[in-house]
CSV table of C-alpha atoms in Angstrom, one decimal:
chain,number,residue,atom,x,y,z
A,250,MET,CA,13.0,218.0,116.6
A,251,ARG,CA,16.3,219.9,117.3
A,252,LEU,CA,16.8,223.1,115.6
A,253,SER,CA,19.9,225.4,115.4
A,254,ILE,CA,18.8,228.3,114.3
A,255,SER,CA,19.7,232.0,114.8
A,256,HIS,CA,18.1,235.8,114.1
A,257,ARG,CA,20.0,238.1,113.5
A,258,ILE,CA,17.9,241.1,113.9
A,259,ALA,CA,19.9,244.8,114.4
A,260,THR,CA,17.8,246.5,115.8
A,261,PRO,CA,15.2,245.7,118.2
A,262,LEU,CA,11.9,243.6,117.5
A,263,THR,CA,9.6,245.4,116.3
A,264,ALA,CA,5.7,244.9,118.2
A,265,ALA,CA,4.4,243.9,113.6
A,266,ALA,CA,7.9,241.4,114.5
A,267,ALA,CA,6.5,240.5,117.0
A,268,ALA,CA,3.2,239.5,115.8
A,269,ALA,CA,4.3,237.5,112.8
A,270,GLY,CA,5.0,234.5,115.2
A,271,LEU,CA,1.9,234.3,116.3
A,272,ILE,CA,0.5,231.8,114.4
A,273,LEU,CA,-2.4,229.8,113.7
A,274,LEU,CA,-1.8,226.6,112.0
A,275,GLY,CA,-5.5,225.5,110.9
A,276,LEU,CA,-5.6,222.2,110.9
A,277,SER,CA,-8.6,219.8,112.3
A,278,PRO,CA,-8.9,219.2,115.6
A,279,ALA,CA,-10.5,215.8,114.8
A,280,SER,CA,-7.4,214.2,113.6
A,281,ALA,CA,-4.4,217.0,113.9
A,282,ASP,CA,-1.8,216.3,117.0
A,283,PRO,CA,-1.0,219.2,118.1
A,284,GLY,CA,2.8,218.0,116.9
A,285,GLN,CA,6.3,218.4,119.6
A,286,THR,CA,5.3,220.6,122.6
A,287,SER,CA,9.2,221.3,123.0
A,288,ASN,CA,12.3,222.8,121.2
A,289,GLN,CA,15.9,223.9,121.3
A,290,GLY,CA,19.0,225.6,119.6
A,291,SER,CA,21.8,227.1,120.1
A,292,SER,CA,24.1,230.2,119.4
A,293,SER,CA,26.7,231.3,121.0
A,294,ASN,CA,28.1,229.1,124.2
A,295,LEU,CA,24.2,229.7,125.2
A,296,ILE,CA,21.3,226.7,124.2
A,297,TYR,CA,17.9,228.0,124.2
A,298,LYS,CA,14.8,226.2,124.5
A,299,LYS,CA,10.8,226.6,125.0
A,300,SER,CA,8.8,224.8,125.9
A,301,VAL,CA,4.7,223.7,127.2
A,302,VAL,CA,4.6,222.6,131.0
A,303,GLY,CA,1.7,223.8,131.9
A,304,GLY,CA,-1.0,222.5,130.2
A,305,THR,CA,-3.3,219.4,130.1
A,306,ALA,CA,-2.2,216.2,128.8
A,307,GLY,CA,-0.4,216.2,125.3
A,308,ALA,CA,-0.9,220.3,125.5
A,309,THR,CA,-4.6,220.2,124.3
A,310,LEU,CA,-6.5,222.7,125.2
A,311,LYS,CA,-10.3,224.1,125.4
A,312,PRO,CA,-11.6,227.9,126.1
A,313,GLY,CA,-11.1,228.6,129.3
A,314,ASP,CA,-8.3,226.7,129.6
A,315,THR,CA,-5.0,227.8,131.0
A,316,VAL,CA,-1.3,227.0,129.8
A,317,THR,CA,2.3,227.8,131.2
A,318,TYR,CA,5.5,228.0,128.3
A,319,LYS,CA,9.0,227.5,130.0
A,320,ASN,CA,11.5,229.4,128.4
A,321,GLU,CA,15.2,229.2,129.2
A,322,VAL,CA,19.1,230.6,128.4
A,323,ILE,CA,21.5,227.7,129.7
A,324,HIS,CA,24.9,227.9,129.4
A,325,ASN,CA,27.3,225.3,127.4
A,326,SER,CA,31.1,226.2,128.0
A,327,GLY,CA,33.1,229.4,128.0
A,328,VAL,CA,32.6,232.7,129.7
A,329,GLU,CA,29.6,233.9,131.1
A,330,ARG,CA,26.8,235.6,129.3
A,331,TYR,CA,24.0,239.0,130.2
A,332,VAL,CA,20.7,238.4,129.4
A,333,THR,CA,19.0,241.5,128.8
A,334,ARG,CA,15.4,241.2,127.9
A,335,ILE,CA,14.0,237.5,127.3
A,336,ARG,CA,10.5,237.9,125.4
A,337,ASP,CA,8.0,235.3,125.6
A,338,ILE,CA,5.7,235.1,122.1
A,339,PRO,CA,2.0,233.9,122.9
A,340,PRO,CA,0.2,232.3,120.8
A,341,ALA,CA,-2.4,234.9,119.0
A,342,GLY,CA,-4.9,235.5,121.5
A,343,PHE,CA,-4.4,233.8,124.5
A,344,VAL,CA,-4.3,236.3,127.7
A,345,TYR,CA,-1.9,236.6,130.2
A,346,GLU,CA,-2.0,235.5,133.7
A,347,SER,CA,1.0,236.0,135.2
A,348,GLY,CA,5.0,234.9,134.4
A,349,SER,CA,8.2,234.5,136.3
A,350,ALA,CA,11.7,234.8,135.4
A,351,THR,CA,14.3,233.6,137.7
A,352,GLY,CA,18.2,233.2,137.9
A,353,THR,CA,20.7,232.4,140.0
A,354,GLY,CA,20.1,235.7,142.8
A,355,SER,CA,18.5,237.8,140.1
A,356,GLY,CA,14.7,239.4,140.3
A,357,ALA,CA,12.4,240.3,137.0
A,358,ASN,CA,11.0,243.0,136.0
A,359,ILE,CA,7.6,241.2,133.6
A,360,VAL,CA,5.5,242.8,131.5
A,361,GLN,CA,3.0,242.3,128.7
A,362,GLU,CA,4.0,244.4,125.0
A,363,ALA,CA,1.3,245.4,123.4
A,364,ASP,CA,2.0,243.8,120.4
A,365,GLY,CA,0.9,240.6,123.2
A,366,SER,CA,4.9,239.0,124.1
A,367,VAL,CA,4.9,239.4,127.6
A,368,LEU,CA,9.0,240.6,128.3
A,369,ALA,CA,11.1,240.4,131.7
A,370,THR,CA,14.0,242.4,132.1
A,371,CYS,CA,17.2,241.9,135.2
A,372,SER,CA,15.2,244.2,138.5
A,373,SER,CA,17.9,242.7,141.5
A,374,GLY,CA,21.5,241.4,140.8
A,375,CYS,CA,22.2,241.7,137.6
A,376,SER,CA,25.0,242.3,135.5
A,377,PHE,CA,27.6,245.3,135.6
A,378,LEU,CA,28.3,245.7,132.0
A,379,GLY,CA,24.4,245.4,130.3
A,380,GLY,CA,22.5,245.4,133.6
A,381,GLY,CA,21.5,241.3,132.3
A,382,PHE,CA,20.5,238.2,133.7
A,383,VAL,CA,24.4,236.6,135.1
A,384,VAL,CA,24.4,232.9,133.0
A,385,LYS,CA,27.5,231.5,133.4
A,386,SER,CA,28.3,227.1,134.6
A,387,GLY,CA,26.1,226.2,137.2
A,388,GLN,CA,23.3,229.2,136.7
A,389,ASN,CA,20.8,229.8,133.5
A,390,LEU,CA,17.8,231.9,133.1
A,391,THR,CA,14.2,229.9,133.6
A,392,TYR,CA,11.1,232.5,132.1
A,393,THR,CA,7.6,230.4,132.7
A,394,VAL,CA,4.9,232.8,131.6
A,395,THR,CA,1.0,231.2,132.5
A,396,TYR,CA,-1.9,232.6,129.4
A,397,LYS,CA,-5.4,231.7,129.7
A,398,VAL,CA,-7.1,230.5,126.0
A,399,PRO,CA,-9.7,232.7,125.2
A,400,ALA,CA,-13.0,231.6,125.1
A,401,ASN,CA,-13.5,232.9,121.7
A,402,ALA,CA,-10.6,231.5,120.2
A,403,PRO,CA,-10.4,229.3,117.4
A,404,VAL,CA,-10.3,225.8,116.8
A,405,GLY,CA,-7.0,224.0,115.6
A,406,ILE,CA,-3.0,224.0,116.4
A,407,PHE,CA,-1.8,227.3,117.3
A,408,ASN,CA,2.5,228.0,117.1
A,409,SER,CA,4.4,229.9,119.2
A,410,GLY,CA,8.1,231.3,119.8
A,411,MET,CA,10.6,233.5,122.3
A,412,PHE,CA,13.2,235.7,121.5
A,413,TYR,CA,16.3,236.8,123.8
A,414,ASP,CA,19.6,240.0,123.8
A,415,VAL,CA,22.7,239.2,125.1
A,416,TRP,CA,24.7,241.8,125.9
A,417,SER,CA,28.0,241.9,123.8
A,418,PHE,CA,25.8,240.1,120.9
A,419,GLY,CA,24.8,242.3,118.1
A,420,SER,CA,21.7,240.6,117.1
A,421,THR,CA,18.0,239.0,118.9
A,422,GLN,CA,18.8,235.5,119.2
A,423,GLY,CA,15.7,232.9,119.3
A,424,PHE,CA,12.4,231.5,116.9
A,425,ASN,CA,9.5,232.7,116.0
A,426,PRO,CA,7.9,230.5,115.5
A,427,ALA,CA,10.3,227.9,117.9
A,428,ASN,CA,7.8,224.9,116.6
A,429,VAL,CA,6.4,224.4,119.9
A,430,ASN,CA,2.5,223.7,119.8
A,431,VAL,CA,-0.5,224.0,121.6
A,432,GLN,CA,-3.9,222.6,120.4
A,433,VAL,CA,-7.2,224.0,121.0
A,434,LEU,CA,-10.6,221.6,121.0
A,435,PRO,CA,-13.6,222.5,121.1
A,436,ALA,CA,-15.2,224.3,123.8
A,437,ASP,CA,-17.0,222.0,126.0
A,438,VAL,CA,-20.9,223.0,126.4
A,439,ILE,CA,-22.4,223.5,129.2
A,440,THR,CA,-24.8,221.7,130.8
A,441,ASN,CA,-28.0,222.2,133.3
A,442,THR,CA,-28.9,219.6,136.0
A,443,THR,CA,-32.1,220.0,138.4
A,444,VAL,CA,-33.0,217.0,141.5
A,445,SER,CA,-36.9,216.3,141.7
A,446,ALA,CA,-37.5,213.8,144.8
A,447,PRO,CA,-40.9,213.9,146.7
A,448,ALA,CA,-41.5,216.8,149.1
A,449,THR,CA,-42.0,214.2,152.2
A,450,ALA,CA,-40.9,211.0,152.5
A,451,ASN,CA,-41.4,208.2,156.1
A,452,THR,CA,-38.9,206.7,157.3
A,453,GLY,CA,-37.9,203.4,155.7
A,454,GLU,CA,-40.4,203.7,152.4
A,455,GLN,CA,-38.8,204.0,149.1
A,456,VAL,CA,-38.8,207.0,147.1
A,457,ASN,CA,-37.2,207.3,144.0
A,458,LEU,CA,-34.5,210.9,143.9
A,459,THR,CA,-34.6,211.5,139.8
A,460,ALA,CA,-31.2,214.4,138.0
A,461,THR,CA,-32.3,215.9,135.0
A,462,VAL,CA,-29.7,216.7,132.8
A,463,ASP,CA,-29.7,219.9,129.9
A,464,PRO,CA,-28.8,219.1,127.4
A,465,THR,CA,-27.7,215.3,127.1
A,466,ALA,CA,-24.8,214.3,127.9
A,467,PRO,CA,-23.0,211.8,129.0
A,468,GLY,CA,-21.2,211.5,132.8
A,469,SER,CA,-23.0,210.2,135.7
A,470,VAL,CA,-24.2,212.0,138.2
A,471,GLN,CA,-23.7,211.4,142.0
A,472,PHE,CA,-27.1,212.2,145.2
A,473,LYS,CA,-26.1,213.6,147.7
A,474,ASP,CA,-27.9,214.4,151.0
A,475,GLY,CA,-26.0,217.5,152.1
A,476,THR,CA,-22.6,216.8,152.2
A,477,VAL,CA,-22.0,212.8,152.6
A,478,ASN,CA,-22.7,211.1,149.1
A,479,ILE,CA,-25.9,208.6,148.7
A,480,GLY,CA,-24.3,205.5,146.9
A,481,GLY,CA,-22.7,205.7,144.4
A,482,PRO,CA,-22.8,207.5,140.7
A,483,VAL,CA,-25.7,206.8,138.7
A,484,THR,CA,-24.7,206.9,134.6
A,485,VAL,CA,-26.9,208.9,133.0
A,486,ALA,CA,-28.9,208.1,130.3
A,487,ASN,CA,-31.7,210.0,128.0
A,488,GLY,CA,-30.9,212.7,130.0
A,489,THR,CA,-32.2,211.2,133.6
A,490,ALA,CA,-30.1,208.8,136.6
A,491,THR,CA,-32.3,207.4,138.7
A,492,LEU,CA,-31.5,206.5,142.4
A,493,PRO,CA,-34.3,204.6,144.7
A,494,HIS,CA,-33.3,205.9,148.4
A,495,THR,CA,-34.7,205.2,152.0
A,496,PHE,CA,-34.3,207.6,154.7
A,497,ASP,CA,-33.7,206.3,157.9
A,498,THR,CA,-33.4,209.2,159.5
A,499,ILE,CA,-36.0,212.9,160.2
A,500,GLY,CA,-35.6,216.0,159.6
A,501,ALA,CA,-34.8,217.6,156.4
A,502,HIS,CA,-32.7,216.5,154.2
A,503,ALA,CA,-31.2,219.1,151.2
A,504,ILE,CA,-31.5,217.0,148.5
A,505,THR,CA,-29.1,217.3,145.4
A,506,ALA,CA,-27.4,216.0,142.0
A,507,VAL,CA,-23.6,216.6,140.9
A,508,PHE,CA,-23.5,215.7,137.1
A,509,THR,CA,-20.0,214.7,136.0
A,510,ALA,CA,-20.1,215.1,132.6
A,511,GLY,CA,-18.5,213.1,129.9
A,512,ASN,CA,-15.9,213.9,127.3
A,513,GLY,CA,-16.8,216.9,125.1
A,514,PHE,CA,-19.2,218.8,128.2
A,515,VAL,CA,-18.8,220.6,131.8
A,516,GLY,CA,-20.2,219.0,134.7
A,517,SER,CA,-22.7,220.6,136.7
A,518,THR,CA,-24.5,220.9,139.7
A,519,SER,CA,-28.7,221.1,140.3
A,520,PRO,CA,-30.2,223.4,143.4
A,521,ALA,CA,-31.2,222.1,146.4
A,522,GLN,CA,-34.2,220.3,146.8
A,523,THR,CA,-35.6,219.6,150.3
A,524,VAL,CA,-37.4,216.5,151.5
A,525,ASN,CA,-39.0,215.9,154.8
A,526,VAL,CA,-38.5,212.9,156.9
A,527,VAL,CA,-41.1,212.1,159.1
A,528,THR,CA,-42.2,208.7,160.5
A,529,ALA,CA,-45.1,206.8,159.8
A,530,THR,CA,-47.8,206.4,162.5
A,531,THR,CA,-50.9,204.3,162.9
A,532,THR,CA,-53.6,204.7,165.9
A,533,THR,CA,-56.0,202.0,166.9
A,534,LEU,CA,-59.1,203.4,169.3
A,535,THR,CA,-60.6,201.4,172.1
A,536,VAL,CA,-64.4,202.5,172.8
A,537,PRO,CA,-66.8,200.4,174.9
A,538,ALA,CA,-69.6,198.8,172.8
A,539,THR,CA,-72.2,200.3,175.1
A,540,ALA,CA,-72.8,202.4,177.2
A,541,VAL,CA,-75.4,203.6,179.8
A,542,VAL,CA,-76.3,207.3,180.5
A,543,GLY,CA,-74.9,208.9,182.6
A,544,ALA,CA,-71.8,206.2,183.1
A,545,ASP,CA,-68.5,207.4,182.8
A,546,VAL,CA,-67.5,205.7,179.3
A,547,THR,CA,-63.1,205.4,179.4
A,548,ILE,CA,-61.7,206.2,175.5
A,549,GLU,CA,-58.5,205.3,174.9
A,550,ALA,CA,-56.0,205.8,171.6
A,551,THR,CA,-53.3,203.6,171.1
A,552,ILE,CA,-49.7,205.4,168.4
A,553,ALA,CA,-47.9,203.1,166.7
A,554,PRO,CA,-44.6,203.5,167.8
A,555,ALA,CA,-45.4,204.3,171.1
A,556,THR,CA,-42.3,206.5,171.2
A,557,ALA,CA,-44.1,209.0,169.0
A,558,PRO,CA,-45.0,212.8,170.9
A,559,GLY,CA,-47.5,214.0,170.3
A,560,GLN,CA,-51.5,214.6,171.4
A,561,VAL,CA,-55.1,213.0,170.5
A,562,GLN,CA,-58.4,214.9,169.7
A,563,PHE,CA,-61.1,212.1,170.4
A,564,LYS,CA,-64.1,213.6,168.2
A,565,ASP,CA,-67.8,212.8,168.5
A,566,GLY,CA,-68.9,212.8,164.7
A,567,ASN,CA,-67.7,216.1,164.4
A,568,VAL,CA,-67.2,217.7,167.3
A,569,ASN,CA,-64.6,217.6,169.5
A,570,ILE,CA,-64.9,215.5,172.9
A,571,GLY,CA,-62.8,217.4,175.2
A,572,ASP,CA,-59.6,219.1,174.8
A,573,PRO,CA,-56.4,217.0,173.0
A,574,VAL,CA,-55.3,214.7,175.0
A,575,THR,CA,-51.0,214.6,175.2
A,576,VAL,CA,-49.6,211.0,174.5
A,577,ALA,CA,-47.8,209.6,177.1
A,578,ASN,CA,-46.0,206.0,176.6
A,579,GLY,CA,-48.5,205.7,173.2
A,580,THR,CA,-51.3,205.6,174.3
A,581,ALA,CA,-54.2,208.4,175.4
A,582,SER,CA,-57.8,208.3,177.2
A,583,ILE,CA,-60.1,210.6,178.0
A,584,THR,CA,-63.5,210.4,180.3
A,585,ARG,CA,-66.6,211.3,179.7
A,586,LYS,CA,-70.7,210.4,180.1
A,587,PHE,CA,-72.9,210.6,177.8
A,588,PRO,CA,-76.2,212.3,178.6
A,589,GLU,CA,-78.8,210.3,176.3
A,590,ALA,CA,-79.7,207.7,174.9
A,591,LYS,CA,-78.0,207.3,171.5
A,592,SER,CA,-75.3,206.3,168.9
A,593,HIS,CA,-72.2,207.7,169.2
A,594,SER,CA,-69.0,207.3,166.3
A,595,ILE,CA,-66.6,207.8,167.9
A,596,THR,CA,-62.5,209.0,166.4
A,597,ALA,CA,-59.3,209.9,167.5
A,598,HIS,CA,-56.6,212.2,165.2
A,599,PHE,CA,-53.3,212.3,166.7
A,600,VAL,CA,-51.3,214.9,165.8
A,601,GLY,CA,-47.1,214.5,166.0
A,602,THR,CA,-44.5,215.9,167.2
A,603,GLY,CA,-41.0,216.2,165.9
A,604,GLY,CA,-40.8,213.8,162.5
A,605,TYR,CA,-43.2,211.9,163.6
A,606,ASN,CA,-47.0,211.5,160.7
A,607,ASN,CA,-50.6,212.3,161.8
A,608,SER,CA,-53.6,209.6,161.8
A,609,ASP,CA,-56.3,208.8,162.6
A,610,SER,CA,-58.3,206.0,164.1
A,611,ALA,CA,-60.7,203.7,162.3
A,612,ALA,CA,-64.1,205.4,164.0
A,613,ALA,CA,-66.4,202.7,166.5
A,614,THR,CA,-69.3,202.7,167.3
A,615,LEU,CA,-70.9,203.0,170.9
A,616,ASN,CA,-74.6,202.9,172.0
A,617,VAL,CA,-76.2,204.7,174.9
A,618,THR,CA,-79.5,203.4,176.0
A,619,ASP,CA,-81.5,204.5,179.3
A,620,ALA,CA,-80.5,202.6,182.6
A,621,ASP,CA,-82.2,199.8,183.8
A,622,PHE,CA,-84.9,201.3,187.1
A,623,ASN,CA,-85.2,198.6,190.3
A,624,THR,CA,-88.6,197.4,191.1
A,625,THR,CA,-90.1,195.5,193.8
A,626,THR,CA,-92.6,192.2,193.2
A,627,THR,CA,-94.4,191.0,196.6
A,628,VAL,CA,-97.1,188.1,195.9
A,629,LEU,CA,-100.5,189.5,197.1
A,630,GLU,CA,-102.1,186.2,196.6
A,631,PRO,CA,-103.5,183.2,197.7
A,632,VAL,CA,-103.1,182.6,202.1
A,633,THR,CA,-104.3,179.6,202.0
A,634,ALA,CA,-105.0,177.0,199.4
A,635,THR,CA,-106.5,173.1,199.1
A,636,VAL,CA,-105.3,170.3,196.9
A,637,GLY,CA,-105.9,170.2,194.2
A,638,VAL,CA,-108.1,173.5,193.7
A,639,PRO,CA,-107.8,175.9,191.2
A,640,VAL,CA,-106.5,178.6,192.4
A,641,ASN,CA,-105.1,182.3,190.7
A,642,LEU,CA,-101.5,183.2,192.0
A,643,ALA,CA,-101.0,187.1,191.9
A,644,ALA,CA,-98.1,190.3,192.6
A,645,THR,CA,-97.7,193.6,192.1
A,646,VAL,CA,-94.9,195.1,190.1
A,647,MET,CA,-93.6,198.6,191.8
A,648,PRO,CA,-92.3,200.9,190.3
A,649,ILE,CA,-94.9,200.3,187.6
A,650,PRO,CA,-93.1,199.1,184.5
A,651,ASP,CA,-93.9,199.6,181.2
A,652,ALA,CA,-93.6,195.7,180.2
A,653,GLY,CA,-91.8,192.6,181.7
A,654,GLN,CA,-92.7,189.4,182.6
A,655,VAL,CA,-93.7,187.7,186.3
A,656,GLU,CA,-92.5,184.7,187.5
A,657,PHE,CA,-94.4,181.9,189.8
A,658,THR,CA,-92.4,178.9,191.3
A,659,VAL,CA,-93.7,177.3,194.4
A,660,ASP,CA,-91.1,175.8,196.8
A,661,GLY,CA,-88.6,176.6,193.7
A,662,VAL,CA,-90.2,175.4,191.2
A,663,PRO,CA,-91.4,177.2,188.2
A,664,VAL,CA,-95.4,176.5,188.0
A,665,GLY,CA,-95.8,179.5,184.7
A,666,THR,CA,-95.8,183.2,184.3
A,667,ALA,CA,-97.7,185.8,183.4
A,668,ASP,CA,-97.0,189.3,182.0
A,669,VAL,CA,-96.9,193.2,183.8
A,670,GLY,CA,-100.3,194.3,184.3
A,671,THR,CA,-102.8,191.1,182.9
A,672,GLY,CA,-104.2,190.6,186.6
């Protein structure tokens, strides 16, 4: 749609006249189209044009978005013209952010008026007559203004306008409304995302990372370990997204969940949750089944993986056996004497460092008994014997044992046994 409109007003645009152009068309955003986003008219040998050049596609906006309008005064033919003032009329309530007016060799002063419009006047390189922007063949005036949609903007279609003054013209030119529209949609709903993960995890073991989005909203979650993505985005279902993950490096991992929202919602990022990742270990104990009082006994612990640094505390029941022993090449051992005969329950307790987890061995039983005495056995009688005549064989055992047996042999052939002490 093209318009050729000339507003000839003998006096400068008043605040009331400008405000008349701050138009909200009350159309339903569900079915409304913003309509045209550019329009133009002409006056004498000039074309004036306004268009939406910055904002989301289709000139649809939401509270907090920005939009930029471009106003142009274009030389069409004939003599050059001097634009002394150009004014952008924004939608009602839109908040001015910045503006720029450019013409060949010209600078500009830009101020917002009390009525909300934004006025530009020439500040350098201006015409001698009227002190305006020079518009001539190959040299047009372009004036852009950027606004922010306020947080409380109502939903609907917003119109806008523009005016400019030319030296030697007897009136203000332009159009208001210009039928250059933007559509404001409902504000997106703010979301809150939290992430849950175990406080500790073992390398090589799968754990679940879960993000919760409140309120429930469509979209996806990208889990991150620091700045590094963990896998790909996970679709949110019923307000949650879960990703099974296996850590392969030890240390503290800062896990976050970044929610990318679907239409009508604002994305959000969770606070970080730290997962301390360690490597699991196992401790195996080697202990002899028996030992005698006063003899050296070596107790050894084997740690897997063998690269795990740390120390082993050996215990007899709840009592420490010596001091902790540093692990070297996956093993730690201690040698000690037991002073009395009894049964002992031996365990080994590994305390890992450098991201390796602690582990305990199963208990092993060590039976300590008294040592055996050395004895001397002497045959006492008889010195002589007669073939076929029975004789008594006797022997002494020193020191005297509490019990035992003596086996008698003749020429290496066993002939009988007798209990010690039986006479």
